[in-house]
Amino acid sequence: MNKQTINISSAECLSRIRIVLSHTSHPGNIGSTARAMKTMGINKLYLINPKEFPSDTATALASNADDVLNTAVVVSSMEEALAGTTLQIALTARRRELAHPLQTPRQLAPEIIQAIQAGHDIALVFGTEMSGLTIDEVLLCNRMATIPTNPDYSSLNLAQAVQVFAYEIFATLADDVSYLAESRDSATHDALEHFFTHLEETLTTIGFLKPDAPQRLMPRMRRMFTRANLEREEVDILRGWLRATTTTERWLKPPK
């Protein structure tokens, strides 16, 4: 599988984002979060009083994102985790009577990109698996975000929430999947002309093209195949099919 190369400016921007997990109770969620982070080019993980870390379970679920775990910073308070940041975004799924309006990750992404491109450090803050962030923790942040979900079933686990938020930032910063496109070996003009000649001969041989009829069929066939932007291998397949058409004995048998 090809890998996308993030340009230097994008990589530098992503290096200014830290994921902060507060009081995570299950080490597997830390590992899954590390995996979610790495797929989106984010590698700074801060852990506030995790119940269990380091952990073999976390390493197993990180799925080769061990480097994110190995450089994780364990702190004892939210103040330590947010030190040095200028934009702190608290993720919450609950209604709260607080000053900051709720925004979605997609709405916040442009502001985040603008801040990190200006050289500021950003914190995306996530609470415990069961109860999320406390009011005191949210008050230490200057933005609030929520992920839109099905109102009848809004259950996102911790790593999923991190993945969604990180994706919105990454997609805003580097929305390009051209690296996944398969390289095409387009057919040359010569190959196409040989194919059209072969096609006309074959259609005449099997009686589909009448030499004495108005010659409207071949121009239409030419337009159809030209629109397909045939590859070299596809032309070879079509010509093999044409050869088989005129050499198969069943074409020589009279209809019953």
Short mmCIF file of C-alpha atoms in Angstrom, two decimals:
data_model
loop_
_atom_site.label_atom_id
_atom_site.label_comp_id
_atom_site.label_asym_id
_atom_site.label_seq_id
_atom_site.Cartn_x
_atom_site.Cartn_y
_atom_site.Cartn_z
CA MET A 1 0.00 0.00 0.00
CA ASN A 2 1.31 3.44 -0.91
CA LYS A 3 1.79 5.90 1.88
CA GLN A 4 0.84 9.55 1.73
CA THR A 5 3.68 11.96 2.20
CA ILE A 6 2.61 14.87 4.37
CA ASN A 7 4.39 18.03 3.29
CA ILE A 8 6.71 19.67 5.78
CA SER A 9 4.38 22.54 6.68
CA SER A 10 1.51 20.15 7.38
CA ALA A 11 3.72 17.91 9.49
CA GLU A 12 4.91 20.89 11.49
CA CYS A 13 1.32 22.01 12.04
CA LEU A 14 0.26 18.58 13.25
CA SER A 15 3.23 18.48 15.63
CA ARG A 16 1.67 21.42 17.49
CA ILE A 17 -1.44 19.43 18.38
CA ARG A 18 -1.55 17.42 21.58
CA ILE A 19 -4.22 14.93 22.56
CA VAL A 20 -5.00 15.07 26.28
CA LEU A 21 -6.74 12.12 27.95
CA SER A 22 -7.92 12.70 31.49
CA HIS A 23 -8.08 9.83 34.00
CA THR A 24 -8.42 7.07 31.41
CA SER A 25 -9.58 3.92 33.17
CA HIS A 26 -8.80 1.25 30.55
CA PRO A 27 -5.32 1.00 29.02
CA GLY A 28 -6.78 -0.41 25.83
CA ASN A 29 -8.38 2.95 25.13
CA ILE A 30 -4.99 4.61 25.40
CA GLY A 31 -3.55 2.20 22.85
CA SER A 32 -6.49 2.62 20.48
CA THR A 33 -6.18 6.39 20.82
CA ALA A 34 -2.49 6.22 19.90
CA ARG A 35 -3.42 4.30 16.76
CA ALA A 36 -6.11 6.84 15.86
CA MET A 37 -3.65 9.68 16.37
CA LYS A 38 -0.90 8.22 14.25
CA THR A 39 -3.19 7.58 11.28
CA MET A 40 -3.89 11.33 11.27
CA GLY A 41 -0.27 12.40 11.73
CA ILE A 42 -0.57 13.48 15.39
CA ASN A 43 1.97 12.09 17.84
CA LYS A 44 1.82 14.13 21.06
CA LEU A 45 -0.16 12.31 23.74
CA TYR A 46 -0.66 13.63 27.28
CA LEU A 47 -2.15 11.41 29.97
CA ILE A 48 -3.57 12.80 33.19
CA ASN A 49 -3.42 10.21 35.96
CA PRO A 50 -4.18 7.13 33.83
CA LYS A 51 -5.32 4.16 35.86
CA GLU A 52 -2.81 1.84 34.16
CA PHE A 53 0.10 2.95 31.99
CA PRO A 54 2.45 1.71 30.59
CA SER A 55 0.50 -1.41 29.69
CA ASP A 56 0.87 -4.43 27.41
CA THR A 57 -2.80 -4.02 26.53
CA ALA A 58 -2.21 -0.46 25.40
CA THR A 59 0.75 -1.57 23.29
CA ALA A 60 -1.24 -4.38 21.68
CA LEU A 61 -4.14 -2.10 20.72
CA ALA A 62 -1.81 0.63 19.47
CA SER A 63 -1.10 -1.60 16.47
CA ASN A 64 2.40 -0.33 15.63
CA ALA A 65 1.79 3.15 17.02
CA ASP A 66 4.22 2.29 19.83
CA ASP A 67 6.18 5.46 19.17
CA VAL A 68 3.18 7.54 20.25
CA LEU A 69 2.94 5.55 23.49
CA ASN A 70 6.68 5.67 24.12
CA THR A 71 6.72 9.47 23.98
CA ALA A 72 3.46 9.95 25.91
CA VAL A 73 3.71 12.50 28.74
CA VAL A 74 2.10 11.44 32.02
CA VAL A 75 1.07 14.33 34.28
CA SER A 76 -0.93 14.70 37.46
CA SER A 77 -3.18 17.65 36.59
CA MET A 78 -5.02 19.33 33.74
CA GLU A 79 -2.98 22.48 34.31
CA GLU A 80 0.21 20.54 33.53
CA ALA A 81 -1.31 18.96 30.44
CA LEU A 82 -2.41 22.32 29.04
CA ALA A 83 0.77 24.25 29.87
CA GLY A 84 2.08 26.20 26.89
CA THR A 85 -1.08 25.90 24.79
CA THR A 86 -3.11 28.85 23.56
CA LEU A 87 -6.17 26.98 22.34
CA GLN A 88 -7.70 24.27 24.53
CA ILE A 89 -10.72 22.43 23.17
CA ALA A 90 -12.81 20.35 25.54
CA LEU A 91 -14.81 17.57 23.92
CA THR A 92 -18.16 16.94 25.55
CA ALA A 93 -21.33 15.06 24.69
CA ARG A 94 -23.43 16.67 27.45
CA ARG A 95 -25.39 19.88 27.64
CA ARG A 96 -23.62 22.33 29.91
CA GLU A 97 -24.59 25.78 31.08
CA LEU A 98 -21.23 27.34 30.33
CA ALA A 99 -20.07 30.49 28.58
CA HIS A 100 -18.44 28.79 25.60
CA PRO A 101 -20.79 27.78 22.77
CA LEU A 102 -20.68 24.22 21.50
CA GLN A 103 -19.08 23.78 18.10
CA THR A 104 -18.40 20.72 15.96
CA PRO A 105 -14.86 19.58 15.08
CA ARG A 106 -15.53 20.59 11.47
CA GLN A 107 -16.52 24.09 12.51
CA LEU A 108 -13.45 24.44 14.72
CA ALA A 109 -10.95 22.96 12.25
CA PRO A 110 -10.24 26.22 10.34
CA GLU A 111 -9.57 28.10 13.60
CA ILE A 112 -7.30 25.29 14.77
CA ILE A 113 -5.35 25.32 11.51
CA GLN A 114 -5.00 29.11 11.63
CA ALA A 115 -3.71 28.93 15.20
CA ILE A 116 -1.14 26.20 14.59
CA GLN A 117 0.08 27.85 11.38
CA ALA A 118 0.68 30.95 13.50
CA GLY A 119 2.92 28.87 15.75
CA HIS A 120 0.54 28.20 18.64
CA ASP A 121 0.18 24.88 20.46
CA ILE A 122 -3.29 23.30 20.59
CA ALA A 123 -4.80 20.81 23.04
CA LEU A 124 -7.73 18.53 22.26
CA VAL A 125 -9.02 17.40 25.63
CA PHE A 126 -11.00 14.22 26.31
CA GLY A 127 -12.44 12.99 29.60
CA THR A 128 -13.02 9.61 31.18
CA GLU A 129 -14.81 6.83 29.34
CA MET A 130 -17.82 6.83 31.64
CA SER A 131 -18.44 10.44 32.62
CA GLY A 132 -16.32 12.58 30.32
CA LEU A 133 -14.74 15.81 31.53
CA THR A 134 -15.68 17.43 34.83
CA ILE A 135 -17.02 20.99 34.89
CA ASP A 136 -13.76 22.17 36.46
CA GLU A 137 -11.77 20.57 33.63
CA VAL A 138 -13.99 22.14 30.99
CA LEU A 139 -13.56 25.57 32.62
CA LEU A 140 -9.81 25.30 32.04
CA CYS A 141 -10.44 25.17 28.28
CA ASN A 142 -11.40 28.09 26.04
CA ARG A 143 -13.40 26.15 23.45
CA MET A 144 -16.03 23.42 23.65
CA ALA A 145 -16.72 20.86 20.96
CA THR A 146 -19.13 18.02 20.41
CA ILE A 147 -19.35 15.42 17.66
CA PRO A 148 -22.76 15.26 15.96
CA THR A 149 -24.22 11.76 16.26
CA ASN A 150 -27.50 9.93 16.02
CA PRO A 151 -29.58 11.46 18.85
CA ASP A 152 -31.09 8.05 19.54
CA TYR A 153 -27.66 6.42 19.92
CA SER A 154 -24.78 8.79 20.50
CA SER A 155 -22.29 6.31 21.97
CA LEU A 156 -18.74 6.94 20.76
CA ASN A 157 -15.83 5.32 22.54
CA LEU A 158 -12.78 7.38 23.42
CA ALA A 159 -10.60 6.37 20.48
CA GLN A 160 -13.45 6.91 18.02
CA ALA A 161 -13.96 10.44 19.30
CA VAL A 162 -10.24 11.17 18.96
CA GLN A 163 -10.25 9.70 15.45
CA VAL A 164 -13.17 11.84 14.29
CA PHE A 165 -11.72 15.06 15.68
CA ALA A 166 -8.22 14.33 14.36
CA TYR A 167 -9.62 13.47 10.95
CA GLU A 168 -11.46 16.77 10.63
CA ILE A 169 -8.22 18.64 11.29
CA PHE A 170 -6.17 16.44 8.99
CA ALA A 171 -8.70 16.67 6.16
CA THR A 172 -8.79 20.45 6.44
CA LEU A 173 -5.01 20.58 6.36
CA ALA A 174 -4.24 17.90 3.77
CA ASP A 175 -7.40 16.97 1.89
CA ASP A 176 -5.69 15.04 -0.90
CA VAL A 177 -5.99 11.35 -1.72
CA SER A 178 -4.33 11.48 -5.13
CA TYR A 179 -1.50 9.35 -3.74
CA LEU A 180 -3.92 6.40 -3.73
CA ALA A 181 -4.75 6.70 -7.41
CA GLU A 182 -3.47 3.82 -9.51
CA SER A 183 -1.03 4.90 -12.18
CA ARG A 184 -2.50 4.43 -15.66
CA ASP A 185 -0.59 3.22 -18.70
CA SER A 186 -2.80 4.78 -21.34
CA ALA A 187 -2.96 3.25 -24.81
CA THR A 188 -1.01 5.08 -27.48
CA HIS A 189 -2.59 6.61 -30.57
CA ASP A 190 -1.03 3.89 -32.73
CA ALA A 191 -2.45 1.11 -30.56
CA LEU A 192 -5.93 2.63 -30.68
CA GLU A 193 -5.85 3.01 -34.48
CA HIS A 194 -4.81 -0.63 -34.87
CA PHE A 195 -7.65 -1.58 -32.55
CA PHE A 196 -10.23 0.40 -34.54
CA THR A 197 -9.04 -1.22 -37.77
CA HIS A 198 -9.22 -4.65 -36.14
CA LEU A 199 -12.69 -3.85 -34.76
CA GLU A 200 -14.03 -2.81 -38.16
CA GLU A 201 -12.63 -5.93 -39.82
CA THR A 202 -14.13 -8.18 -37.14
CA LEU A 203 -17.56 -6.55 -37.23
CA THR A 204 -17.57 -6.94 -41.02
CA THR A 205 -16.53 -10.60 -40.77
CA ILE A 206 -19.32 -11.54 -38.38
CA GLY A 207 -21.88 -9.59 -40.40
CA PHE A 208 -22.62 -6.91 -37.82
CA LEU A 209 -21.18 -4.14 -40.01
CA LYS A 210 -22.52 -3.99 -43.57
CA PRO A 211 -19.93 -2.52 -45.94
CA ASP A 212 -22.63 -1.20 -48.27
CA ALA A 213 -24.70 0.39 -45.45
CA PRO A 214 -24.26 4.02 -44.32
CA GLN A 215 -21.01 4.26 -42.38
CA ARG A 216 -22.38 5.62 -39.10
CA LEU A 217 -21.52 2.68 -36.87
CA MET A 218 -17.72 2.98 -36.81
CA PRO A 219 -17.61 6.70 -35.92
CA ARG A 220 -19.95 5.97 -33.01
CA MET A 221 -17.87 3.00 -31.91
CA ARG A 222 -14.77 5.18 -32.11
CA ARG A 223 -16.38 7.87 -29.93
CA MET A 224 -17.51 5.28 -27.40
CA PHE A 225 -14.08 3.71 -26.95
CA THR A 226 -12.29 7.06 -27.03
CA ARG A 227 -14.44 8.28 -24.11
CA ALA A 228 -13.36 5.21 -22.15
CA ASN A 229 -9.73 6.42 -22.18
CA LEU A 230 -8.49 2.87 -22.66
CA GLU A 231 -5.32 1.60 -21.07
CA ARG A 232 -2.73 -0.36 -23.03
CA GLU A 233 -3.64 -3.62 -21.34
CA GLU A 234 -7.35 -3.03 -21.98
CA VAL A 235 -6.67 -2.59 -25.71
CA ASP A 236 -4.74 -5.88 -25.68
CA ILE A 237 -7.71 -7.60 -24.00
CA LEU A 238 -10.17 -6.19 -26.53
CA ARG A 239 -8.03 -7.25 -29.47
CA GLY A 240 -7.69 -10.73 -27.99
CA TRP A 241 -11.48 -10.85 -27.73
CA LEU A 242 -11.79 -9.78 -31.38
CA ARG A 243 -9.39 -12.49 -32.49
CA ALA A 244 -11.33 -15.10 -30.55
CA THR A 245 -14.56 -13.87 -32.13
CA THR A 246 -13.40 -14.63 -35.66
CA THR A 247 -11.59 -17.87 -34.92
CA THR A 248 -14.26 -19.64 -32.89
CA GLU A 249 -15.91 -22.37 -34.89
CA ARG A 250 -19.39 -21.48 -33.72
CA TRP A 251 -19.35 -18.39 -35.89
CA LEU A 252 -18.86 -20.62 -38.93
CA LYS A 253 -21.87 -22.78 -38.20
CA PRO A 254 -25.15 -21.77 -39.92
CA PRO A 255 -27.94 -20.75 -37.52
CA LYS A 256 -30.51 -23.43 -36.73
#
